[in-house]
XYZ file of C-alpha atoms in Angstrom:
662
model
C 22.178 -50.112 -116.466
C 24.633 -49.336 -113.607
C 23.259 -46.663 -111.386
C 26.005 -44.478 -110.708
C 25.011 -43.954 -106.739
C 26.401 -40.963 -104.456
C 27.433 -40.849 -101.163
C 24.009 -41.977 -99.376
C 21.987 -42.814 -102.448
C 20.969 -47.419 -102.897
C 19.592 -49.246 -105.201
C 18.068 -52.911 -104.918
C 19.682 -55.606 -105.511
C 17.998 -58.235 -108.478
C 19.770 -61.484 -106.865
C 21.400 -62.878 -104.517
C 25.187 -64.112 -105.774
C 27.235 -60.668 -106.161
C 29.943 -59.552 -107.140
C 31.805 -56.095 -105.456
C 35.221 -55.104 -107.455
C 37.278 -52.301 -105.999
C 39.060 -50.425 -108.191
C 42.311 -47.979 -105.625
C 45.704 -46.284 -107.773
C 47.446 -48.221 -105.184
C 46.884 -51.253 -103.558
C 44.811 -51.692 -100.732
C 42.892 -54.272 -98.283
C 39.700 -54.695 -98.704
C 37.070 -56.752 -96.680
C 33.820 -56.937 -94.874
C 32.096 -56.764 -91.719
C 28.609 -58.595 -91.021
C 26.046 -56.603 -88.655
C 22.636 -57.676 -86.999
C 19.295 -55.447 -87.029
C 20.598 -52.895 -85.578
C 23.677 -52.212 -86.888
C 25.762 -54.299 -84.241
C 28.653 -56.786 -85.247
C 27.625 -59.618 -82.353
C 30.958 -61.171 -82.481
C 34.764 -61.262 -84.265
C 34.531 -64.024 -86.553
C 31.444 -61.771 -88.595
C 34.279 -59.973 -90.441
C 36.154 -61.216 -94.134
C 40.026 -59.599 -94.211
C 43.403 -61.095 -95.785
C 43.935 -63.027 -92.958
C 40.486 -64.714 -93.014
C 39.273 -64.049 -96.028
C 36.258 -67.018 -95.859
C 32.853 -66.969 -94.079
C 29.555 -68.618 -95.277
C 28.826 -66.664 -98.550
C 31.377 -64.091 -98.388
C 35.145 -63.569 -99.874
C 37.576 -61.250 -100.414
C 41.202 -61.406 -101.294
C 43.865 -62.419 -99.353
C 46.543 -59.275 -99.559
C 46.144 -55.662 -100.270
C 45.561 -55.109 -104.106
C 44.950 -52.112 -106.466
C 41.684 -54.019 -107.824
C 40.183 -56.587 -105.544
C 37.032 -58.037 -106.306
C 34.853 -59.669 -103.092
C 32.681 -62.420 -104.718
C 28.858 -61.939 -102.403
C 26.408 -64.899 -101.361
C 23.190 -63.184 -99.375
C 21.560 -66.341 -99.457
C 24.426 -68.177 -98.028
C 24.408 -65.929 -95.106
C 23.460 -66.381 -91.568
C 19.881 -65.536 -90.679
C 20.580 -62.880 -88.187
C 22.636 -61.064 -90.769
C 21.175 -57.177 -92.155
C 24.046 -55.672 -93.298
C 26.808 -56.077 -95.236
C 29.764 -53.349 -95.008
C 32.989 -52.983 -97.529
C 36.016 -51.540 -96.007
C 38.718 -50.345 -97.638
C 42.425 -49.343 -95.730
C 45.506 -47.948 -96.328
C 48.353 -50.628 -95.363
C 50.261 -49.703 -92.534
C 54.598 -49.889 -92.812
C 54.368 -50.669 -96.494
C 55.977 -47.176 -97.811
C 52.260 -46.477 -99.572
C 50.289 -43.603 -99.556
C 49.059 -42.786 -95.425
C 45.792 -41.068 -96.709
C 43.502 -41.235 -99.538
C 43.663 -37.553 -100.327
C 46.624 -38.547 -101.729
C 45.437 -40.597 -103.959
C 42.383 -40.897 -106.944
C 38.923 -40.978 -105.602
C 38.666 -45.117 -105.631
C 35.595 -46.625 -107.450
C 32.996 -49.374 -106.087
C 30.822 -51.238 -108.599
C 28.616 -54.198 -108.176
C 27.778 -56.226 -110.329
C 26.100 -59.840 -110.985
C 28.023 -63.275 -111.771
C 27.999 -62.506 -115.507
C 29.758 -59.045 -115.223
C 26.350 -56.530 -115.935
C 26.633 -53.853 -113.939
C 24.095 -53.201 -111.126
C 25.505 -49.950 -109.263
C 29.060 -48.104 -108.922
C 30.228 -45.437 -107.097
C 33.217 -43.252 -106.786
C 34.468 -42.459 -103.047
C 35.047 -38.824 -103.618
C 36.229 -36.105 -100.776
C 38.415 -38.552 -99.019
C 41.159 -36.144 -97.411
C 42.981 -37.425 -94.384
C 41.076 -40.977 -93.784
C 43.266 -43.678 -94.297
C 40.025 -46.513 -94.255
C 36.657 -46.022 -95.803
C 33.695 -47.706 -95.098
C 33.167 -48.169 -98.913
C 29.166 -49.171 -99.949
C 26.896 -51.916 -97.717
C 24.441 -54.567 -98.562
C 21.487 -53.892 -96.095
C 18.261 -56.300 -96.458
C 15.023 -54.069 -95.945
C 11.340 -55.918 -95.237
C 12.824 -58.997 -97.439
C 14.764 -57.647 -100.229
C 18.423 -56.433 -100.288
C 19.658 -53.280 -101.566
C 23.343 -51.134 -102.153
C 23.977 -47.999 -100.558
C 26.827 -45.979 -100.668
C 28.604 -44.864 -98.048
C 31.953 -43.497 -98.084
C 32.820 -43.017 -94.299
C 36.189 -42.464 -93.844
C 38.260 -42.513 -90.957
C 41.165 -40.319 -90.174
C 42.036 -42.832 -87.094
C 42.803 -45.550 -89.878
C 42.037 -49.279 -89.311
C 41.619 -49.846 -86.582
C 39.352 -47.311 -85.687
C 36.742 -48.021 -88.392
C 36.975 -52.014 -86.853
C 36.505 -50.545 -83.351
C 33.039 -48.059 -85.109
C 32.033 -51.980 -86.345
C 31.640 -52.825 -82.678
C 34.874 -54.416 -82.449
C 36.235 -54.659 -79.166
C 39.678 -55.482 -79.873
C 39.955 -53.645 -82.545
C 43.674 -52.231 -82.685
C 44.548 -55.897 -82.027
C 42.639 -57.262 -85.232
C 44.570 -53.978 -87.242
C 47.680 -55.059 -86.513
C 46.980 -58.668 -87.241
C 45.596 -57.957 -90.712
C 48.582 -55.231 -91.246
C 51.050 -57.814 -90.452
C 49.091 -60.451 -92.456
C 49.401 -58.184 -95.929
C 52.952 -56.966 -94.949
C 53.737 -60.523 -95.591
C 51.925 -61.264 -98.655
C 53.173 -57.909 -100.348
C 56.975 -59.096 -99.632
C 56.122 -61.907 -101.775
C 55.064 -60.286 -104.604
C 55.415 -58.996 -107.713
C 55.567 -55.568 -107.979
C 52.759 -53.910 -109.607
C 52.964 -52.283 -113.008
C 54.102 -49.021 -114.201
C 51.479 -46.525 -114.270
C 49.303 -46.214 -116.983
C 47.284 -43.040 -119.159
C 43.891 -43.720 -120.128
C 44.711 -44.216 -123.930
C 47.510 -46.597 -122.479
C 44.738 -48.952 -121.280
C 42.744 -49.374 -124.502
C 45.188 -51.936 -125.272
C 43.938 -53.826 -122.186
C 41.972 -57.113 -122.415
C 38.567 -56.858 -122.328
C 38.062 -59.141 -119.310
C 34.040 -59.918 -119.585
C 34.827 -61.434 -123.141
C 36.106 -64.813 -121.594
C 32.884 -64.590 -118.954
C 30.411 -62.535 -121.897
C 30.836 -66.105 -123.844
C 30.116 -68.377 -121.168
C 27.483 -66.529 -120.610
C 26.039 -66.492 -124.482
C 27.194 -63.376 -125.861
C 27.468 -61.334 -123.255
C 31.193 -60.716 -124.728
C 29.257 -59.418 -128.584
C 27.672 -56.375 -126.567
C 30.730 -55.027 -125.384
C 33.513 -56.327 -128.284
C 34.933 -59.600 -129.027
C 36.826 -60.677 -126.297
C 39.699 -60.413 -127.758
C 43.126 -58.559 -127.459
C 43.517 -55.346 -129.760
C 47.595 -55.338 -130.763
C 46.904 -51.471 -132.571
C 49.192 -48.858 -130.389
C 46.017 -45.968 -129.491
C 48.509 -44.140 -129.495
C 49.837 -44.711 -133.375
C 49.053 -42.680 -136.551
C 47.166 -45.086 -139.247
C 47.448 -44.397 -142.891
C 43.398 -42.921 -143.651
C 41.899 -45.787 -145.171
C 40.636 -46.135 -148.325
C 37.374 -45.385 -149.763
C 36.303 -48.630 -150.271
C 37.504 -49.613 -147.477
C 35.866 -47.079 -145.029
C 32.577 -48.370 -147.314
C 32.536 -51.822 -146.196
C 34.574 -51.943 -142.430
C 32.976 -50.220 -138.965
C 35.561 -49.535 -136.333
C 35.634 -51.264 -133.368
C 35.784 -48.476 -130.178
C 38.478 -49.045 -127.903
C 37.992 -50.493 -124.296
C 37.522 -48.158 -122.186
C 39.789 -46.788 -119.085
C 39.362 -48.605 -115.816
C 37.454 -46.299 -112.589
C 39.557 -44.806 -111.467
C 43.126 -44.545 -113.976
C 45.557 -42.200 -113.203
C 45.177 -39.080 -115.512
C 47.698 -39.033 -118.840
C 50.563 -36.409 -117.826
C 50.857 -32.845 -119.285
C 53.691 -34.150 -121.638
C 53.502 -37.996 -122.464
C 56.206 -39.842 -123.822
C 56.432 -40.070 -127.720
C 54.603 -43.435 -129.260
C 55.573 -46.126 -130.900
C 56.858 -45.491 -134.562
C 53.775 -45.610 -136.833
C 53.900 -49.122 -138.909
C 52.613 -47.054 -141.809
C 50.012 -48.511 -144.788
C 50.587 -51.660 -143.659
C 49.805 -51.033 -140.620
C 45.444 -50.901 -142.239
C 45.070 -54.280 -142.487
C 44.912 -57.147 -139.665
C 47.184 -56.517 -137.144
C 51.094 -57.699 -136.744
C 53.223 -57.042 -133.629
C 55.674 -55.294 -133.423
C 58.529 -55.416 -130.483
C 58.787 -51.564 -128.980
C 54.746 -50.834 -129.705
C 54.322 -48.802 -126.434
C 54.297 -45.577 -124.956
C 58.326 -44.060 -124.207
C 61.372 -42.255 -124.787
C 63.207 -44.842 -126.153
C 63.375 -48.581 -127.232
C 63.479 -49.389 -123.781
C 61.688 -47.947 -122.095
C 58.832 -49.301 -125.305
C 59.668 -52.409 -124.457
C 59.395 -52.663 -120.980
C 55.757 -51.281 -120.926
C 54.934 -53.719 -123.795
C 56.584 -56.363 -121.548
C 54.190 -55.139 -118.651
C 51.479 -54.922 -120.778
C 51.834 -58.454 -121.760
C 51.943 -58.917 -117.930
C 48.386 -57.265 -117.818
C 46.613 -58.978 -120.477
C 47.811 -62.292 -119.555
C 46.607 -61.303 -116.127
C 43.266 -59.839 -116.650
C 42.198 -62.767 -119.504
C 43.044 -65.457 -117.329
C 41.569 -64.255 -114.809
C 38.225 -63.944 -116.789
C 38.510 -67.717 -117.505
C 38.855 -68.439 -114.561
C 35.489 -66.591 -113.113
C 33.670 -68.051 -115.909
C 34.385 -71.454 -114.898
C 32.926 -70.330 -111.560
C 30.130 -68.957 -113.352
C 29.468 -72.440 -115.355
C 29.662 -74.092 -112.155
C 27.974 -72.143 -110.179
C 24.687 -72.278 -112.772
C 24.880 -75.965 -112.902
C 24.906 -76.099 -108.575
C 22.014 -73.912 -109.300
C 20.609 -76.418 -111.418
C 20.730 -78.965 -109.526
C 19.114 -77.578 -106.199
C 16.857 -76.752 -108.074
C 16.689 -80.612 -109.025
C 16.842 -82.198 -106.014
C 14.744 -79.792 -103.855
C 11.754 -81.033 -105.871
C 10.878 -84.445 -104.362
C 9.147 -85.276 -107.433
C 11.989 -84.643 -109.879
C 14.106 -86.123 -107.662
C 14.558 -89.477 -109.181
C 13.691 -90.571 -112.724
C 13.906 -90.068 -116.300
C 13.824 -86.928 -116.321
C 15.883 -85.667 -113.394
C 18.307 -88.053 -115.169
C 18.371 -86.077 -118.211
C 17.823 -82.748 -116.009
C 21.036 -83.096 -114.603
C 23.103 -84.538 -118.160
C 21.190 -81.352 -119.501
C 22.455 -79.244 -116.391
C 26.317 -80.878 -117.111
C 26.608 -80.670 -120.805
C 25.339 -76.677 -120.838
C 28.611 -76.034 -117.774
C 31.082 -78.344 -120.042
C 29.341 -75.975 -123.343
C 30.359 -72.773 -121.449
C 33.709 -73.697 -119.880
C 34.756 -74.535 -123.913
C 33.249 -71.519 -125.017
C 35.447 -69.490 -121.823
C 38.699 -71.590 -123.284
C 37.749 -71.163 -126.626
C 38.522 -67.705 -125.765
C 40.904 -68.079 -123.616
C 42.939 -70.008 -126.435
C 42.415 -67.261 -128.505
C 44.044 -64.334 -125.657
C 47.322 -66.761 -125.497
C 47.833 -67.315 -129.450
C 47.590 -63.373 -129.838
C 50.181 -62.960 -126.497
C 52.359 -66.002 -127.537
C 52.713 -64.515 -131.111
C 53.835 -61.100 -129.973
C 56.431 -62.940 -127.029
C 57.484 -64.153 -130.397
C 58.439 -60.449 -131.571
C 58.915 -59.402 -128.456
C 62.155 -61.398 -126.758
C 64.564 -62.011 -129.757
C 63.920 -57.992 -129.652
C 64.888 -57.727 -126.230
C 68.347 -55.689 -125.160
C 70.667 -57.706 -123.179
C 69.058 -56.485 -119.494
C 65.821 -57.582 -120.550
C 66.896 -60.394 -121.874
C 67.111 -64.480 -120.874
C 70.746 -65.895 -121.147
C 69.818 -67.540 -124.669
C 69.084 -65.032 -125.705
C 71.513 -64.225 -129.168
C 72.152 -60.622 -127.880
C 74.676 -61.813 -125.695
C 76.896 -63.572 -128.054
C 76.918 -60.163 -129.021
C 77.558 -58.233 -126.182
C 78.994 -54.878 -125.697
C 80.017 -52.821 -121.787
C 77.328 -50.682 -122.105
C 77.613 -46.577 -121.931
C 74.829 -46.226 -118.845
C 72.443 -48.062 -117.005
C 69.536 -49.412 -118.261
C 65.973 -48.532 -116.145
C 65.335 -52.295 -115.451
C 66.533 -55.956 -115.435
C 65.248 -59.318 -115.866
C 65.233 -61.767 -112.944
C 63.398 -64.834 -114.202
C 60.212 -65.393 -115.312
C 56.885 -65.281 -114.881
C 53.859 -67.947 -116.088
C 50.484 -68.745 -114.599
C 49.045 -72.734 -115.028
C 46.421 -71.774 -118.059
C 49.251 -69.977 -119.860
C 50.842 -72.572 -122.148
C 53.958 -72.437 -122.159
C 53.758 -69.432 -121.943
C 56.263 -66.707 -119.931
C 56.039 -63.542 -119.233
C 60.094 -61.966 -118.720
C 59.660 -60.412 -114.477
C 61.456 -57.378 -115.335
C 62.018 -55.324 -111.723
C 63.438 -51.647 -111.890
C 66.850 -50.500 -110.838
C 68.252 -48.848 -108.943
C 66.893 -51.922 -107.263
C 64.066 -50.641 -104.267
C 64.447 -53.599 -102.128
C 67.033 -56.679 -101.596
C 66.562 -60.144 -102.827
C 66.538 -64.015 -100.946
C 67.295 -66.382 -102.845
C 65.116 -69.339 -100.926
C 68.254 -71.895 -100.461
C 65.651 -73.900 -98.719
C 62.316 -76.281 -98.315
C 60.207 -73.751 -95.999
C 59.073 -70.665 -97.305
C 56.583 -72.109 -99.009
C 53.421 -71.475 -96.818
C 52.293 -69.531 -98.859
C 52.300 -71.373 -101.795
C 49.010 -72.327 -103.469
C 48.363 -76.368 -102.767
C 47.890 -76.634 -106.109
C 51.436 -74.927 -107.161
C 54.884 -76.202 -108.704
C 56.295 -78.384 -105.990
C 59.800 -78.393 -107.391
C 61.322 -78.015 -104.384
C 60.093 -81.461 -102.638
C 61.819 -83.647 -105.064
C 65.180 -82.184 -105.530
C 67.576 -82.897 -102.701
C 69.209 -79.729 -99.774
C 72.097 -80.472 -101.257
C 71.090 -79.787 -105.255
C 68.921 -76.493 -103.877
C 72.002 -74.875 -102.340
C 73.953 -76.077 -105.621
C 71.324 -73.836 -107.807
C 70.386 -71.617 -105.393
C 74.048 -70.583 -105.380
C 74.111 -70.566 -109.249
C 70.779 -67.827 -108.949
C 73.279 -65.753 -107.533
C 75.794 -66.211 -109.435
C 73.621 -65.104 -113.229
C 71.552 -62.369 -111.066
C 74.855 -61.002 -109.908
C 76.817 -61.633 -112.864
C 73.708 -59.786 -115.170
C 73.803 -56.516 -113.261
C 77.715 -56.391 -113.008
C 77.293 -56.559 -117.004
C 74.375 -53.974 -116.768
C 75.820 -51.534 -115.777
C 78.923 -49.293 -117.018
C 82.403 -50.269 -116.353
C 83.475 -48.981 -112.672
C 79.744 -48.384 -111.509
C 79.249 -51.337 -109.331
C 81.089 -53.650 -106.958
C 80.798 -56.634 -105.905
C 81.062 -57.661 -102.549
C 80.118 -61.695 -101.392
C 80.558 -62.834 -97.606
C 80.643 -66.921 -97.846
C 82.325 -68.014 -94.383
C 82.592 -71.288 -94.986
C 83.321 -71.660 -98.266
C 80.585 -74.188 -99.393
C 79.208 -71.487 -102.398
C 83.414 -72.092 -104.087
C 81.720 -73.780 -107.093
C 78.717 -71.701 -107.683
C 81.313 -68.682 -107.462
C 83.399 -69.963 -109.672
C 82.979 -67.428 -112.452
C 82.586 -64.362 -110.571
C 86.280 -65.305 -109.276
C 87.932 -66.601 -111.929
C 86.943 -63.606 -114.986
C 88.706 -61.656 -112.120
C 84.751 -59.528 -111.555
C 85.139 -60.185 -107.549
C 88.092 -58.207 -107.417
C 88.284 -59.327 -104.249
C 88.371 -63.213 -102.784
C 85.047 -63.752 -100.794
C 84.729 -63.166 -97.238
C 85.213 -66.087 -95.272
C 85.007 -66.335 -91.263
C 83.107 -64.426 -88.615
C 86.720 -61.762 -89.470
C 85.679 -61.602 -92.572
C 82.077 -60.718 -92.240
C 82.424 -58.261 -90.350
C 85.279 -56.681 -92.526
C 82.852 -56.639 -95.419
C 79.801 -55.585 -93.104
C 82.254 -52.595 -91.603
C 83.081 -51.474 -94.638
C 79.652 -51.419 -96.680
C 77.686 -50.574 -93.196
C 80.555 -46.921 -93.238
C 80.192 -46.457 -97.271
C 75.937 -45.670 -95.785
C 76.889 -43.536 -92.869
C 79.209 -41.309 -95.127
C 76.407 -41.360 -98.199
C 73.840 -41.227 -96.201
C 75.140 -37.889 -93.807
C 76.197 -36.229 -97.468
C 73.230 -35.805 -98.384
C 71.334 -34.593 -95.645
C 73.598 -32.231 -95.402
C 74.098 -31.052 -98.633
C 77.993 -31.594 -98.759
C 77.753 -34.981 -101.506
C 81.353 -33.376 -102.551
C 82.413 -33.383 -98.974
C 83.151 -37.643 -99.371
C 86.011 -39.080 -98.142
C 88.165 -39.371 -102.056
C 88.522 -43.744 -100.852
C 85.130 -43.811 -100.560
C 83.592 -45.767 -103.447
C 80.263 -44.476 -105.189
C 79.149 -47.561 -107.333
C 76.459 -49.030 -107.008
C 77.044 -52.190 -104.320
C 75.619 -55.790 -104.246
C 76.469 -57.504 -101.086
C 75.655 -61.523 -101.968
C 75.493 -63.012 -98.758
C 75.861 -67.013 -98.747
C 75.394 -69.660 -95.634
C 73.151 -66.906 -93.351
C 73.963 -66.930 -90.251
C 77.157 -68.747 -90.210
C 79.981 -66.878 -89.371
C 77.392 -64.086 -87.790
C 77.236 -62.966 -84.389
C 74.433 -60.382 -82.694
C 76.892 -57.288 -84.081
C 77.186 -59.196 -88.141
C 73.216 -59.152 -87.800
C 72.708 -56.493 -86.377
C 74.740 -54.570 -89.317
C 73.294 -56.691 -92.150
C 69.959 -55.713 -91.253
C 70.471 -51.900 -90.971
C 72.146 -52.698 -94.597
C 69.199 -53.899 -95.630
C 67.103 -50.941 -94.148
C 69.004 -48.021 -95.213
C 71.202 -49.247 -97.921
C 69.377 -49.459 -100.708
C 68.843 -45.978 -100.609
C 72.271 -44.341 -101.046
C 73.500 -47.398 -103.603
C 73.898 -50.654 -100.857
C 72.304 -53.975 -101.502
C 71.702 -57.157 -100.666
C 71.239 -60.646 -101.714
C 70.542 -63.533 -99.723
C 71.409 -66.957 -100.461
C 69.768 -68.552 -97.649
C 67.610 -71.504 -95.752
C 65.319 -69.521 -93.505
C 65.212 -72.730 -91.511
C 68.945 -72.166 -90.557
C 68.212 -68.933 -89.365
C 65.386 -70.444 -87.062
C 67.119 -69.610 -83.730
C 66.705 -65.913 -84.070
C 62.611 -65.778 -83.826
C 60.490 -63.019 -84.186
C 63.617 -60.706 -84.336
C 64.940 -62.127 -88.258
C 60.286 -61.521 -90.141
C 61.425 -57.560 -90.904
C 65.101 -58.430 -92.637
C 62.945 -61.441 -94.310
C 59.372 -59.359 -95.536
C 61.508 -56.354 -96.795
C 63.851 -59.214 -99.100
C 62.119 -60.270 -102.267
C 61.826 -64.056 -102.429
C 62.841 -65.725 -105.031
C 63.916 -69.799 -105.539
C 66.497 -71.271 -107.687
C 63.494 -73.375 -109.108
C 60.406 -73.161 -110.402
C 57.249 -71.781 -107.593
C 53.904 -70.198 -107.212
C 54.771 -68.252 -104.560
C 54.485 -64.963 -106.368
C 51.388 -63.480 -106.329
C 50.123 -59.894 -108.268
C 48.422 -57.199 -106.082
C 46.586 -56.697 -109.531
C 44.218 -59.969 -109.069
C 45.933 -61.969 -106.975
C 46.827 -64.667 -109.732
C 49.645 -67.136 -108.256
C 52.197 -66.659 -110.912
C 54.706 -69.258 -111.366
C 58.538 -68.006 -110.933
C 61.350 -69.997 -113.183
C 64.641 -68.889 -112.029
C 67.389 -67.298 -114.207
C 69.867 -70.113 -114.959
C 71.932 -70.059 -117.343
C 71.627 -73.121 -119.452
C 73.376 -75.836 -118.872
C 76.806 -76.408 -120.483
C 76.521 -72.861 -121.885
C 79.983 -70.559 -122.359
C 77.840 -67.545 -122.822
C 78.678 -66.488 -118.583
C 82.187 -66.529 -119.013
C 82.280 -64.740 -121.716
C 79.954 -61.868 -120.376
C 82.685 -61.285 -117.264
C 85.348 -61.632 -119.427
C 84.586 -58.536 -120.972
C 83.134 -56.978 -118.270
C 86.231 -57.643 -116.240
C 88.056 -56.118 -119.352
C 85.932 -53.163 -119.826
C 87.001 -52.280 -115.632
C 90.590 -53.054 -116.115
C 90.944 -50.603 -119.041
C 88.719 -47.219 -117.233
C 91.087 -48.579 -114.369
């Protein structure tokens, strides 16, 4: 039974290997410091954080996330360590909350490797603090205990590190925040807020691990994903059915989950009496006022379910490996059993148990993947054009919309274990940050070593061609999903190298002016858009939006920049950075098609620009990470199928609708 601790209370720990699970409403930084018997951090190396995520016996997340799992092995810590302090801090400069008082209280749980709860606490009472010492693990008379602390620091991460005895606390805090900013720049946007009732659809994270431990899943449900909508009215069961079946309780909401809004969105329509049997996946089976909103939320539910079930599988495999290592260590530690038939039999049995546990975990994963695949098969054909792949038949019946959708598809996401299952990567509109289509090879530093290496086997010229086609596909989708006259496209192509990729936009007339070429063309376009941003900002701040010049184009603007920094002088670079920072708030968006190495001469001056853009690639790549469980997701670009004329047909209708409106 999990002990619920309040500030200052402690609880004994049953073993050395633990997990510390953190759940917060928004992404936070998680770390840990080591103290000696006197409570002092002896050296700068006695800390784990996103820029240095591992020490013997400790491992933390490499980036800010709303949910963390810290791995702890107390036996692997140095002998002179007597205390482990778990720290949480809000990231700086990411546009998120500046103090914990703006969020629901963070929740921290200490569990065994198998997921059984040991102790938990909710960090209430935080107001102006932007960093908090959450819990501490401490050794007393040879045994370890956990204590709920909840000590906040209004001075932030640097103040907390200084209180831990670190001399260069401010410098380290800056290093950590830079690492987190870089991680968030390549992260998938977090899913929309979910109500407590909506969370009943989540996959049971402990299911796969429970299977690995031989039955823990049975105590928490069978680990399967429930597709029954929690708010749907179901037909009352017949008396016969009531006497032979029992209800399965829905999964409990995650600690720290946001409370339901006073007026919740309507749920999906009832499936009728047939829903009483085995549930068949239904498109739009999520909360929302419109079908588009329900499909958007359903796609995010699928993303979360896939993330959770894969996290559970990986955790179960780690547990099986750890258990096998312990059993083998036990055999080798005794000289009497180290060799001989008994030792060989013990090794064989340990490996057999490990293989059995992994097989059980894989069975649970395959079951969940099968359910998600069935849902995907139903959802994909039902997606509207804004959410659909270019090979979806919905594009053959395309008609220009009368209103802007809430989101658009920017590609697909998959995990190595997902067996071909791809989740649409939907981003909200209007875009909150610009896009960077990486046409080079130098941006893969953040990708995992085991990830896709498509860029390494494609020539530089082919990468640039694919990057130009990806940019055209994204720009065409944005033009197609906006009502006529409410979206304007600008293109800078200083050397004319992207002319082949831009042909569909130019020939259809969607790009009303030729791509800007040379330094003069670059300067003219940037001056025009900078003026628009300045005028709209001034009008909004003064409350005089009706005083804007009549010739000012107030439609959403997208600037596509090829071959940066060719044709850019220092003034043009400054204007580009200004548009990237200030443009999105007033409807001016940036899409860069560039190789960062080409702009290396600018050094760190352009680092904020690259970090502020969402990096995507023209070939599959696993550079994107989610801020939830930290998976590296393989991103697949939204390219038009080879030989398809769907792009030409859609763009011709967009241009025709614009001409009719004009």
